Amino acid sequence: MSTKKSIAAFLQRFTKSRFSNLLLLIGLLVSISMITRVVFLIQSIQGVDITILNIAGIFILGLFYDLINASYFIIPLLFYIWITPQRIYSKAWSKYILYGFFSLLTFILLFNAVAEWFFWDEFGARYNFIAVDYLVYTNEVLGNIKESYPVAWIVAGVITLCLLLQYALRNRIRTTDTLPMSLKKRSSIALVFILLPITFFFTVTNRGHHFSSNAYVNELAANGMYELFAAYRNNELNYEQFYKKIPNEESFIEVKKLIHTAESQYISNEKHDLTRKVTHSGKEKRLNVVLISVESLSADFMSTFGSTKGITPFLDSLATQSLLFTKVYATGTRTVRGLEALSLCVPPTPGQSIVRRPHNEHMSSLGKIFEQKGYESKFIYGGYGYFDNMGYFFANNSYSVVDRNELKDEEIDYENIWGVADENLFTLTQHEIEKTIAAGKPVFAHVMTTSNHRPYTYPEGRINIPSHTCREGAVKYTDYAIGKFIKSCSHKSWFANTVFVIIADHCASSAGKSELPIQKYHIPLLIYSPSNIPASHMDRLMSQIDLGPTLLGLLNFSYTSKFYGYDIFALEPGRERIFISTYQSLGYVRDNKLIVLSPQQKEQTFLVNFKTNSLSPIANDSKLTREAISWYQSASYAFRKGLMH
């Protein structure tokens, strides 16, 4: 009985002390987080598997992560309450300091809720790796936000709501101690609050809410602010530390079998060396190559792949005159991941793209091979090359970088925060091609577009969808710009000796019911060169990393390769495979099965139905799992040890 009385006395004293303000702030955070969760649930209701277990998990685990986030969030207020002497805390004017604390922290919570809504609307997920990247490139991101949304009105609305909340809570914010505590007693209570986030830091990860096979359910059970800091902590993942693995020597033995094709021979017996001599008989075709990686061009935007929107009229027409690849899949969900796949021809490694990592210089790249063949390799971009480290990466991997800095103001019809309009980018590209050809060299130009990106703005009058309307308008404008470029090139003397390659960097959206929704990685690939490559279809499964070897094969090049990609025309049937990934989940698809490798050494196997784009969990396939581990583990090891150089 005495124990119960002691506890009751302590609780009574606590609720009447200055520490009760912490409970008020925690309640505010949990309330806003729960409202946000409900709004996201309603917005994504069609993608959520509604079951009692899922709904319970969303809100019970959601509350758990809200409270974990609260344990971190209250720390500034905790320290003020803890260390402020009673003689100061009891002053009448001290309440304004508390009001200031609550006003600032409430504003952060409300503003975060609004920001999370826009992020969810764009990506169908809580804050993640993408949000961390956005914090790094604040100029472009803040500019994009200003151009996309009515920021002034949003901020004004948040401030108004913040003030109303503070007015409603003004009498609950305890500004005096009805039961004052000594520093010693305050310290004993503060110690408990401090130990909570420390304990959570070492014992809880952001994988704990991944309880469902439905990706939306798992995201709804998360707390966005907590996910942001978890993503920051995990922006580079060591494969061997976090993923299921086999001995490195075995992974390389397996991959050497998987990579080897009839036209290639290993040049070394060293167990970790994947260097091969690729040999094609006959004369090499020293054709100019223009590789256009199109921002966010999902395959399902094109009528060729079933769209009824009519937003890619030029590309659909070009597809009938091109070598069209119908089953190509991107490796990831970010531009830098697509650039990695297209330039280095390697599977995605967990965490950051190699484009963004340290020690990514002097690697075996597509640009390097063209350079060895006497080409001038160029990376041409309509924005500023420093963004996402693109300029540094390409400049240090055998490309010369041409970006927004090369254009004069009078040469720009339109630009937004991401870069110039695509038609201006292609005018610059044509100039760079002709400059190189005039110097007596063939050119390999890798061009990265920008217009198909929020805020979806472009010059007026080009298409029948007004600028700043929707993604469909941005897609149609990019289609228009590509058409204008190729039509202009067709009148040039060098056109007959040029190969145009059009591929997406990634799809427009990566959200789906599953963690790796396979249809969200399906991208178009067209190779157009009417004088050199007959129009036809290639309907075999193909990864984005296979483009480089396939292109070099079409040119009949012999070269030394460290690529993980296949020349699809030299690959015997049955060996096709693709890689799809987020920054944490690594997918490997072969024989209509998807292996998913995740942190904490997790593995899952799914049956893939490409007709319905559905995934069904099945029993583990140990052979394919071993293959998946070998591809990903060897690639991670090779980069970490400098073996891709």
XYZ file of C-alpha atoms in Angstrom:
645
model
C 0.000 0.000 0.000
C 2.815 2.355 0.836
C 4.293 1.729 -2.607
C 1.017 2.632 -4.307
C 0.760 5.759 -2.198
C 4.311 6.704 -3.086
C 3.636 6.257 -6.784
C 0.413 8.202 -6.550
C 2.160 10.985 -4.683
C 4.933 11.095 -7.254
C 2.455 11.248 -10.148
C 0.509 14.003 -8.442
C 3.695 15.954 -7.843
C 4.863 15.322 -11.407
C 1.631 16.517 -13.031
C 1.774 19.713 -10.988
C 5.442 20.329 -11.744
C 7.115 22.018 -14.652
C 7.730 18.577 -16.244
C 4.051 18.336 -17.142
C 4.898 20.591 -20.073
C 6.767 17.661 -21.597
C 3.603 15.566 -21.505
C 1.723 18.386 -23.186
C 4.297 18.564 -25.981
C 4.307 14.778 -26.397
C 0.512 14.802 -26.627
C 0.673 17.528 -29.262
C 3.207 15.590 -31.329
C 1.260 12.324 -31.112
C -2.008 14.060 -32.024
C -0.567 15.757 -35.109
C 1.200 12.543 -36.144
C -1.990 10.502 -35.795
C -4.036 13.015 -37.790
C -1.363 12.946 -40.487
C -1.474 9.131 -40.488
C -5.262 9.124 -40.939
C -5.035 11.628 -43.804
C -2.385 9.514 -45.558
C -4.506 6.403 -45.038
C -7.517 8.052 -46.665
C -5.397 9.395 -49.525
C -3.890 5.954 -50.249
C -6.913 3.835 -49.389
C -6.998 2.107 -52.785
C -3.490 0.762 -52.306
C -3.898 -0.356 -48.685
C -4.884 -3.918 -47.818
C -7.619 -3.279 -45.266
C -7.474 -5.995 -42.612
C -7.872 -5.879 -38.832
C -4.198 -6.823 -38.407
C -3.000 -4.142 -40.811
C -5.127 -1.392 -39.284
C -4.050 -2.402 -35.784
C -0.407 -2.442 -36.879
C -0.695 0.955 -38.534
C -1.943 2.660 -35.392
C -0.254 0.640 -32.634
C 3.175 0.614 -34.269
C 2.518 4.147 -35.440
C 1.954 5.268 -31.856
C 5.126 3.451 -30.800
C 7.241 5.310 -33.383
C 5.478 8.588 -32.604
C 6.516 8.195 -28.971
C 10.080 7.339 -29.985
C 10.178 10.454 -32.114
C 8.735 12.433 -29.206
C 11.554 11.259 -26.934
C 14.007 13.018 -29.259
C 11.801 15.993 -30.069
C 11.265 17.102 -26.464
C 14.998 17.322 -25.664
C 15.364 21.131 -26.145
C 12.383 21.822 -23.869
C 13.587 19.165 -21.412
C 16.924 20.887 -20.954
C 15.289 24.256 -20.391
C 12.917 22.812 -17.785
C 15.715 20.865 -16.119
C 18.450 23.467 -15.747
C 16.446 26.659 -15.198
C 16.668 27.670 -11.498
C 13.437 28.045 -9.554
C 14.021 31.763 -8.939
C 13.991 32.373 -12.720
C 11.369 29.788 -13.668
C 8.877 31.283 -11.205
C 9.173 34.808 -12.630
C 6.079 36.113 -14.405
C 8.031 36.926 -17.556
C 9.380 33.354 -17.854
C 6.059 32.190 -19.263
C 6.921 34.005 -22.479
C 9.993 31.811 -22.871
C 7.777 28.746 -22.558
C 5.279 30.216 -25.006
C 8.181 30.793 -27.365
C 9.344 27.178 -26.999
C 5.870 25.840 -27.661
C 5.251 28.194 -30.564
C 8.490 27.198 -32.303
C 8.080 23.464 -31.693
C 4.411 23.515 -32.699
C 5.298 25.362 -35.903
C 7.916 22.696 -36.688
C 5.383 19.915 -36.120
C 2.713 21.549 -38.284
C 5.100 22.551 -41.033
C 6.540 19.050 -41.044
C 3.038 17.599 -41.417
C 2.412 19.778 -44.471
C 5.821 18.928 -45.955
C 5.166 15.231 -45.351
C 1.891 15.520 -47.237
C 3.638 16.864 -50.335
C 6.339 14.200 -50.062
C 3.720 11.477 -49.678
C 1.757 12.837 -52.640
C 4.913 12.722 -54.781
C 6.483 9.446 -53.641
C 3.788 7.483 -51.785
C 6.122 7.089 -48.814
C 7.372 8.679 -45.607
C 10.598 10.657 -45.697
C 13.424 8.489 -46.927
C 16.753 8.621 -48.702
C 15.327 11.071 -51.253
C 14.433 13.536 -48.511
C 17.988 13.346 -47.164
C 19.320 14.179 -50.625
C 16.914 17.103 -50.800
C 18.348 18.540 -47.587
C 21.795 18.526 -49.199
C 20.744 20.414 -52.342
C 18.671 23.111 -50.703
C 18.931 25.667 -53.539
C 17.334 23.402 -56.134
C 14.849 21.895 -53.720
C 13.697 25.175 -52.197
C 13.499 26.651 -55.688
C 11.423 23.701 -56.834
C 9.088 24.108 -53.863
C 8.664 27.829 -54.549
C 7.889 27.135 -58.218
C 5.535 24.233 -57.467
C 3.483 25.382 -54.478
C 2.006 28.597 -53.000
C 4.620 28.709 -50.246
C 3.610 32.074 -48.785
C 0.016 30.944 -48.304
C 1.124 27.604 -46.845
C 3.434 29.285 -44.322
C 0.754 31.826 -43.447
C -1.725 28.999 -42.857
C 0.718 27.082 -40.666
C 1.509 30.192 -38.604
C -2.201 30.919 -38.156
C -2.942 27.374 -37.012
C 0.090 27.489 -34.728
C -1.135 30.680 -33.058
C -4.635 29.250 -32.602
C -3.204 26.152 -30.943
C -1.025 28.221 -28.654
C -4.009 30.328 -27.649
C -6.052 27.212 -26.891
C -3.234 25.685 -24.840
C -2.098 28.848 -23.074
C -3.625 27.888 -19.723
C -2.228 24.351 -19.891
C 1.369 25.482 -20.338
C 2.629 25.398 -16.763
C 4.733 28.478 -16.114
C 5.091 28.114 -12.348
C 5.712 25.215 -9.979
C 2.806 24.677 -7.645
C 5.081 22.009 -6.159
C 8.665 23.222 -6.778
C 11.462 20.679 -7.166
C 15.076 20.958 -6.206
C 17.766 20.554 -8.864
C 18.508 17.074 -7.487
C 14.917 15.917 -7.910
C 14.633 17.572 -11.319
C 17.810 15.794 -12.370
C 16.475 12.384 -11.359
C 13.383 12.898 -13.533
C 15.338 14.429 -16.408
C 17.681 11.441 -16.386
C 14.752 9.133 -17.183
C 13.743 11.296 -20.161
C 17.353 11.379 -21.383
C 17.809 7.621 -21.100
C 14.743 6.959 -23.260
C 16.112 8.312 -26.591
C 19.532 6.818 -25.847
C 17.917 3.413 -25.334
C 15.805 3.774 -28.475
C 18.851 4.821 -30.491
C 20.629 1.553 -29.764
C 17.686 -0.853 -29.648
C 15.129 0.284 -32.257
C 15.526 0.599 -36.036
C 13.168 1.920 -38.673
C 12.630 -1.640 -39.950
C 10.421 -2.467 -36.971
C 7.262 -1.185 -38.672
C 7.786 -3.404 -41.748
C 5.308 -6.015 -40.542
C 3.094 -6.274 -43.628
C 3.560 -7.407 -47.229
C 1.775 -4.187 -48.237
C 4.227 -1.293 -48.649
C 1.629 1.408 -47.937
C 0.715 -0.258 -44.632
C 4.368 -0.306 -43.543
C 4.818 3.352 -44.483
C 1.662 4.398 -42.643
C 2.941 2.721 -39.476
C 6.065 4.891 -39.582
C 6.727 8.375 -38.244
C 8.027 10.716 -40.928
C 10.368 12.775 -38.787
C 11.898 9.640 -37.292
C 12.274 8.136 -40.799
C 14.158 11.234 -41.969
C 16.863 10.844 -39.341
C 16.959 7.061 -39.801
C 17.541 7.583 -43.532
C 20.305 10.073 -42.755
C 22.013 7.528 -40.494
C 21.702 4.775 -43.109
C 22.555 6.687 -46.280
C 25.356 4.248 -46.973
C 24.858 0.604 -46.116
C 27.667 -1.897 -45.915
C 26.343 -4.966 -47.701
C 28.320 -7.438 -45.617
C 27.117 -5.851 -42.384
C 23.402 -5.591 -43.126
C 22.512 -8.201 -45.754
C 22.517 -11.958 -46.062
C 25.879 -13.015 -47.446
C 28.083 -15.888 -48.456
C 31.917 -16.006 -48.407
C 33.261 -13.345 -50.793
C 35.278 -15.891 -52.764
C 32.119 -17.915 -53.383
C 30.169 -14.853 -54.481
C 32.819 -14.072 -57.108
C 32.980 -17.682 -58.290
C 29.209 -17.591 -58.767
C 29.205 -14.217 -60.509
C 32.013 -15.239 -62.845
C 29.778 -18.058 -64.050
C 26.774 -15.761 -64.327
C 28.541 -12.930 -66.172
C 30.521 -15.028 -68.632
C 29.222 -15.085 -72.210
C 30.526 -16.645 -75.413
C 32.049 -13.433 -76.781
C 34.065 -12.710 -73.610
C 37.061 -14.292 -71.930
C 38.532 -13.601 -68.493
C 42.054 -12.195 -68.688
C 43.088 -13.146 -65.153
C 42.707 -16.058 -62.761
C 42.649 -13.724 -59.769
C 39.556 -14.699 -57.807
C 38.119 -11.173 -57.458
C 38.969 -9.945 -60.968
C 35.989 -9.798 -63.340
C 37.943 -8.153 -66.185
C 37.088 -9.731 -69.522
C 38.151 -9.267 -73.105
C 35.058 -8.905 -75.254
C 35.727 -9.765 -78.887
C 33.570 -9.209 -81.966
C 34.751 -10.223 -85.393
C 34.486 -7.919 -88.359
C 34.829 -4.186 -88.782
C 33.889 -1.853 -85.950
C 31.167 0.711 -86.669
C 32.556 4.075 -85.610
C 29.183 5.755 -85.460
C 28.339 8.805 -83.377
C 26.209 7.874 -80.375
C 23.703 10.163 -78.668
C 22.335 8.574 -75.480
C 19.347 10.499 -74.143
C 18.357 9.543 -70.606
C 14.919 11.036 -70.094
C 13.849 12.194 -66.656
C 11.089 10.001 -65.165
C 9.842 8.474 -68.441
C 7.753 5.486 -67.365
C 6.980 2.978 -70.094
C 3.271 3.346 -69.420
C 3.352 6.977 -70.575
C 3.716 5.726 -74.155
C 0.888 4.489 -76.366
C 3.355 1.809 -77.453
C 2.974 0.295 -73.985
C -0.765 0.816 -73.639
C -1.288 4.449 -72.642
C -4.418 6.122 -73.993
C -3.381 9.680 -73.080
C -1.554 10.491 -76.325
C 1.273 12.360 -74.571
C 4.221 10.818 -76.457
C 3.236 11.143 -80.131
C 6.805 11.534 -81.403
C 8.302 8.689 -79.364
C 5.431 6.397 -80.343
C 6.062 7.210 -83.999
C 9.820 6.762 -83.550
C 9.255 3.367 -81.899
C 7.954 1.996 -85.204
C 11.205 3.026 -86.904
C 13.563 1.903 -84.124
C 14.975 -1.161 -82.486
C 12.434 -1.198 -79.657
C 13.147 -3.019 -76.395
C 9.862 -3.829 -74.692
C 10.921 -5.369 -71.372
C 13.604 -3.088 -69.957
C 13.661 -2.328 -66.231
C 15.412 0.484 -64.347
C 17.633 -0.439 -61.420
C 16.323 2.218 -59.052
C 14.094 5.201 -58.382
C 16.530 8.120 -58.643
C 18.294 9.893 -61.499
C 21.721 9.165 -60.004
C 20.850 5.472 -59.834
C 19.899 5.494 -63.508
C 23.089 7.354 -64.440
C 25.094 4.794 -62.470
C 23.461 1.923 -64.363
C 23.914 3.538 -67.771
C 27.520 4.675 -67.316
C 29.003 1.894 -65.147
C 26.720 -1.030 -66.069
C 26.714 -2.416 -62.509
C 23.905 -3.578 -60.205
C 22.663 -1.091 -57.611
C 24.527 -1.253 -54.327
C 22.599 -0.518 -51.097
C 22.479 3.078 -49.907
C 23.767 5.874 -52.092
C 24.340 5.590 -55.811
C 28.020 5.353 -56.741
C 27.565 8.717 -58.493
C 27.211 10.286 -55.039
C 29.884 8.322 -53.161
C 33.507 9.101 -52.368
C 36.242 7.278 -54.302
C 34.166 7.028 -57.487
C 36.888 8.363 -59.801
C 38.621 6.628 -62.737
C 36.193 3.753 -62.984
C 35.505 1.422 -65.884
C 32.787 3.429 -67.616
C 31.015 3.482 -70.939
C 32.602 6.869 -71.584
C 36.038 5.351 -70.984
C 35.503 2.667 -73.615
C 34.363 5.216 -76.180
C 37.356 7.379 -75.282
C 39.657 4.408 -75.922
C 38.062 4.060 -79.351
C 38.977 7.642 -80.219
C 35.637 9.233 -79.355
C 35.051 12.377 -77.355
C 32.717 11.387 -74.516
C 30.455 14.120 -73.171
C 27.886 14.390 -70.420
C 25.430 17.152 -71.312
C 22.968 18.405 -68.725
C 20.493 21.289 -68.692
C 21.036 22.090 -65.015
C 24.160 22.758 -63.009
C 26.478 19.771 -62.850
C 27.219 20.115 -59.137
C 23.716 18.867 -58.375
C 23.781 15.260 -57.104
C 27.556 15.242 -57.735
C 26.887 14.500 -61.420
C 29.476 16.917 -62.775
C 32.257 15.590 -60.548
C 31.423 11.969 -61.247
C 31.352 12.284 -65.029
C 34.338 14.631 -65.188
C 36.392 12.047 -63.310
C 35.224 9.088 -65.378
C 36.331 9.998 -68.914
C 33.566 12.431 -69.843
C 33.800 16.143 -70.459
C 30.925 17.890 -68.705
C 28.739 20.413 -70.497
C 26.005 22.003 -68.394
C 23.875 25.113 -67.873
C 27.017 27.250 -67.588
C 27.674 26.820 -71.325
C 24.488 28.636 -72.316
C 24.103 32.384 -72.621
C 20.934 34.015 -71.345
C 19.765 34.815 -74.872
C 20.019 31.111 -75.765
C 17.455 30.127 -73.145
C 13.736 30.188 -73.934
C 12.756 29.017 -70.478
C 14.297 27.659 -67.302
C 13.229 26.611 -63.839
C 15.219 25.678 -60.779
C 16.244 22.300 -62.267
C 17.629 23.687 -65.508
C 16.851 25.000 -68.959
C 13.967 23.802 -71.099
C 14.731 20.539 -72.880
C 14.645 22.158 -76.320
C 17.472 24.488 -75.236
C 19.363 21.483 -73.865
C 19.072 19.774 -77.241
C 20.197 22.878 -79.094
C 23.289 22.850 -76.892
C 23.698 19.126 -77.580
C 23.573 19.618 -81.326
C 26.193 22.358 -81.075
C 28.471 20.079 -79.025
C 28.056 17.211 -81.490
C 28.970 19.403 -84.444
C 31.934 20.896 -82.609
C 33.382 17.441 -81.964
C 32.728 16.174 -85.484
C 34.333 19.313 -86.953
C 37.432 18.469 -84.899
C 37.634 15.132 -86.712
C 36.387 12.890 -83.885
C 33.276 10.776 -83.453
C 31.171 11.750 -80.457
C 29.520 9.864 -77.628
C 27.088 12.261 -75.955
C 25.145 11.251 -72.858
C 22.326 13.791 -72.513
C 20.236 14.110 -69.314
C 16.884 15.913 -69.617
C 15.188 17.861 -66.807
C 11.778 19.172 -67.941
C 9.725 16.142 -66.845
C 10.067 17.105 -63.204
C 7.957 19.055 -60.789
C 7.068 21.969 -61.130
C 6.309 20.704 -64.702
C 7.011 24.035 -66.334
C 8.141 24.676 -69.923
C 7.760 27.288 -72.700
C 4.165 28.062 -73.608
C 2.798 27.374 -77.063
C 4.769 24.220 -77.780
C 2.069 21.707 -76.870
C -1.652 21.788 -76.131
C -1.237 21.413 -72.348
C -0.444 24.654 -70.499
C 2.797 24.844 -68.550
C 2.717 24.167 -64.801
C -0.391 22.021 -65.163
C 0.568 18.388 -64.608
C 3.159 15.718 -65.272
C 1.386 14.698 -68.476
C 2.158 18.148 -69.866
C 5.834 17.835 -68.914
C 6.030 14.409 -70.567
C 4.426 15.723 -73.730
C 6.758 18.717 -73.798
C 9.839 16.496 -73.447
C 8.458 14.319 -76.254
C 8.090 17.482 -78.352
C 11.658 18.590 -77.554
C 13.132 15.188 -78.465
C 11.173 15.223 -81.708
C 12.358 18.710 -82.586
C 15.959 17.672 -81.886
C 15.957 14.490 -83.971
C 14.135 16.173 -86.866
C 16.767 18.929 -86.825
C 19.572 16.349 -86.732
C 18.043 14.490 -89.682
C 19.033 17.399 -91.945
C 22.702 17.218 -90.919
C 25.410 15.444 -92.876
C 26.395 13.388 -89.835
C 22.874 12.053 -89.202
C 23.390 8.898 -91.298
C 26.398 8.004 -89.140
C 24.672 8.524 -85.806
C 22.865 6.239 -83.389
C 20.229 7.771 -81.116
C 19.460 5.898 -77.888
C 16.443 6.970 -75.822
C 15.912 5.484 -72.365
C 14.527 6.633 -69.008
C 16.630 7.168 -65.920
C 13.762 5.774 -63.796
C 9.975 5.771 -63.645
C 7.815 8.702 -62.598
C 6.588 6.955 -59.459
C 7.933 4.148 -57.302
C 5.012 3.734 -54.914
C 2.942 0.565 -54.948
C 1.372 -2.092 -52.778
C 4.611 -4.075 -52.629
C 7.973 -2.725 -51.520
C 9.346 -3.344 -55.018
C 6.346 -2.938 -57.369
C 7.841 -4.295 -60.564
C 5.691 -2.215 -62.938
C 7.162 0.929 -61.373
C 10.572 0.035 -62.863
C 9.429 -0.635 -66.447
C 11.041 1.886 -68.811
C 11.206 2.343 -72.607
C 14.351 1.867 -74.683
C 14.593 2.866 -78.344
C 17.702 2.671 -80.528
C 17.180 4.701 -83.699
C 19.597 4.776 -86.605
C 17.688 4.189 -89.852
C 20.836 3.866 -91.973
C 22.473 1.334 -89.659
C 19.995 -0.512 -87.424
C 16.791 -2.006 -88.883
C 13.527 -1.382 -87.062
C 12.516 -4.397 -84.997
C 11.447 -5.543 -81.536
C 13.514 -7.069 -78.752
C 11.083 -8.653 -76.318
C 13.485 -10.350 -73.912
C 13.782 -9.291 -70.278
C 16.590 -6.739 -69.952
C 18.148 -4.609 -67.230
C 19.164 -0.990 -67.543
C 22.756 -2.141 -66.913
C 22.610 -4.223 -70.115
C 22.308 -1.194 -72.378
C 26.060 -0.443 -72.454
C 27.227 -3.934 -73.538
C 24.281 -4.238 -75.953
C 25.108 -0.899 -77.580
C 28.801 -1.771 -77.860
C 27.796 -5.088 -79.421
C 25.648 -3.318 -82.022
C 28.721 -1.228 -82.882
C 30.760 -4.441 -83.154
C 33.332 -3.115 -80.687
C 35.985 -5.301 -79.094
C 36.987 -3.967 -75.688
C 38.067 -4.774 -72.149
C 35.130 -4.917 -69.753
C 34.446 -4.936 -66.032
C 30.725 -4.467 -66.649
C 28.102 -6.633 -64.985
C 25.713 -6.134 -67.908
C 24.961 -8.442 -70.828
C 24.910 -7.858 -74.568
C 21.339 -9.085 -74.906
C 21.934 -10.216 -78.500
C 24.896 -12.406 -77.461
C 23.150 -13.884 -74.419
C 21.672 -17.352 -74.789
C 17.954 -17.564 -73.895
C 17.099 -18.357 -70.284
C 19.806 -16.257 -68.652
C 17.934 -12.954 -68.679
C 17.642 -11.227 -65.303
C 16.960 -7.763 -63.967
C 17.814 -5.772 -60.844
C 15.351 -3.429 -59.132
C 15.936 -1.619 -55.853
C 15.179 1.051 -53.349
C 18.022 2.423 -51.257
C 17.567 -0.530 -48.852
C 15.703 -3.334 -50.626
C 17.563 -5.169 -53.394
C 15.523 -7.110 -55.945
C 16.676 -9.791 -58.390
C 14.288 -11.156 -61.013
C 14.884 -14.307 -63.015
C 12.616 -17.122 -64.242
C 9.517 -15.156 -63.177
C 10.692 -15.059 -59.573
C 11.705 -12.034 -57.513
C 14.243 -12.353 -54.721
C 14.214 -9.433 -52.270
C 17.225 -8.929 -49.996
C 16.748 -6.513 -47.089
C 18.722 -5.310 -44.056
C 18.899 -7.578 -41.016
C 19.800 -10.438 -43.388
C 16.200 -10.818 -44.561
C 15.226 -12.560 -47.783
C 11.905 -13.131 -49.529
C 10.846 -14.891 -52.717
C 7.872 -13.895 -54.868
C 6.303 -15.275 -58.010
C 6.092 -12.513 -60.641
C 3.153 -12.213 -63.029
C 4.322 -9.764 -65.684
C 0.866 -9.648 -67.308
C -0.848 -8.405 -64.163
C 2.297 -6.916 -62.544
C 1.468 -8.798 -59.379
C 3.699 -10.496 -56.822
C 2.760 -13.596 -54.827
C 4.894 -14.802 -51.875
C 6.263 -18.310 -52.399
C 8.715 -20.606 -50.668
C 12.341 -19.533 -50.758
C 14.275 -20.468 -53.908
C 17.741 -21.143 -52.514
C 19.437 -21.287 -55.927
C 18.111 -17.903 -57.073
C 18.711 -16.411 -53.629
C 22.349 -17.447 -53.869
C 22.553 -15.838 -57.322
C 21.016 -12.605 -56.017
C 23.426 -12.499 -53.085
C 26.369 -13.135 -55.395
C 25.487 -10.306 -57.793
C 24.896 -7.732 -55.075
C 27.598 -8.806 -52.638
C 30.317 -8.974 -55.294
C 29.335 -5.569 -56.714
C 29.419 -3.963 -53.258
C 32.757 -5.587 -52.484
C 34.217 -4.629 -55.870
C 33.341 -0.958 -55.409
C 34.542 -0.827 -51.799
C 37.870 -2.424 -52.734
C 38.442 -0.315 -55.855
C 38.041 -3.263 -58.223
C 35.779 -1.307 -60.590
C 38.608 1.069 -61.431
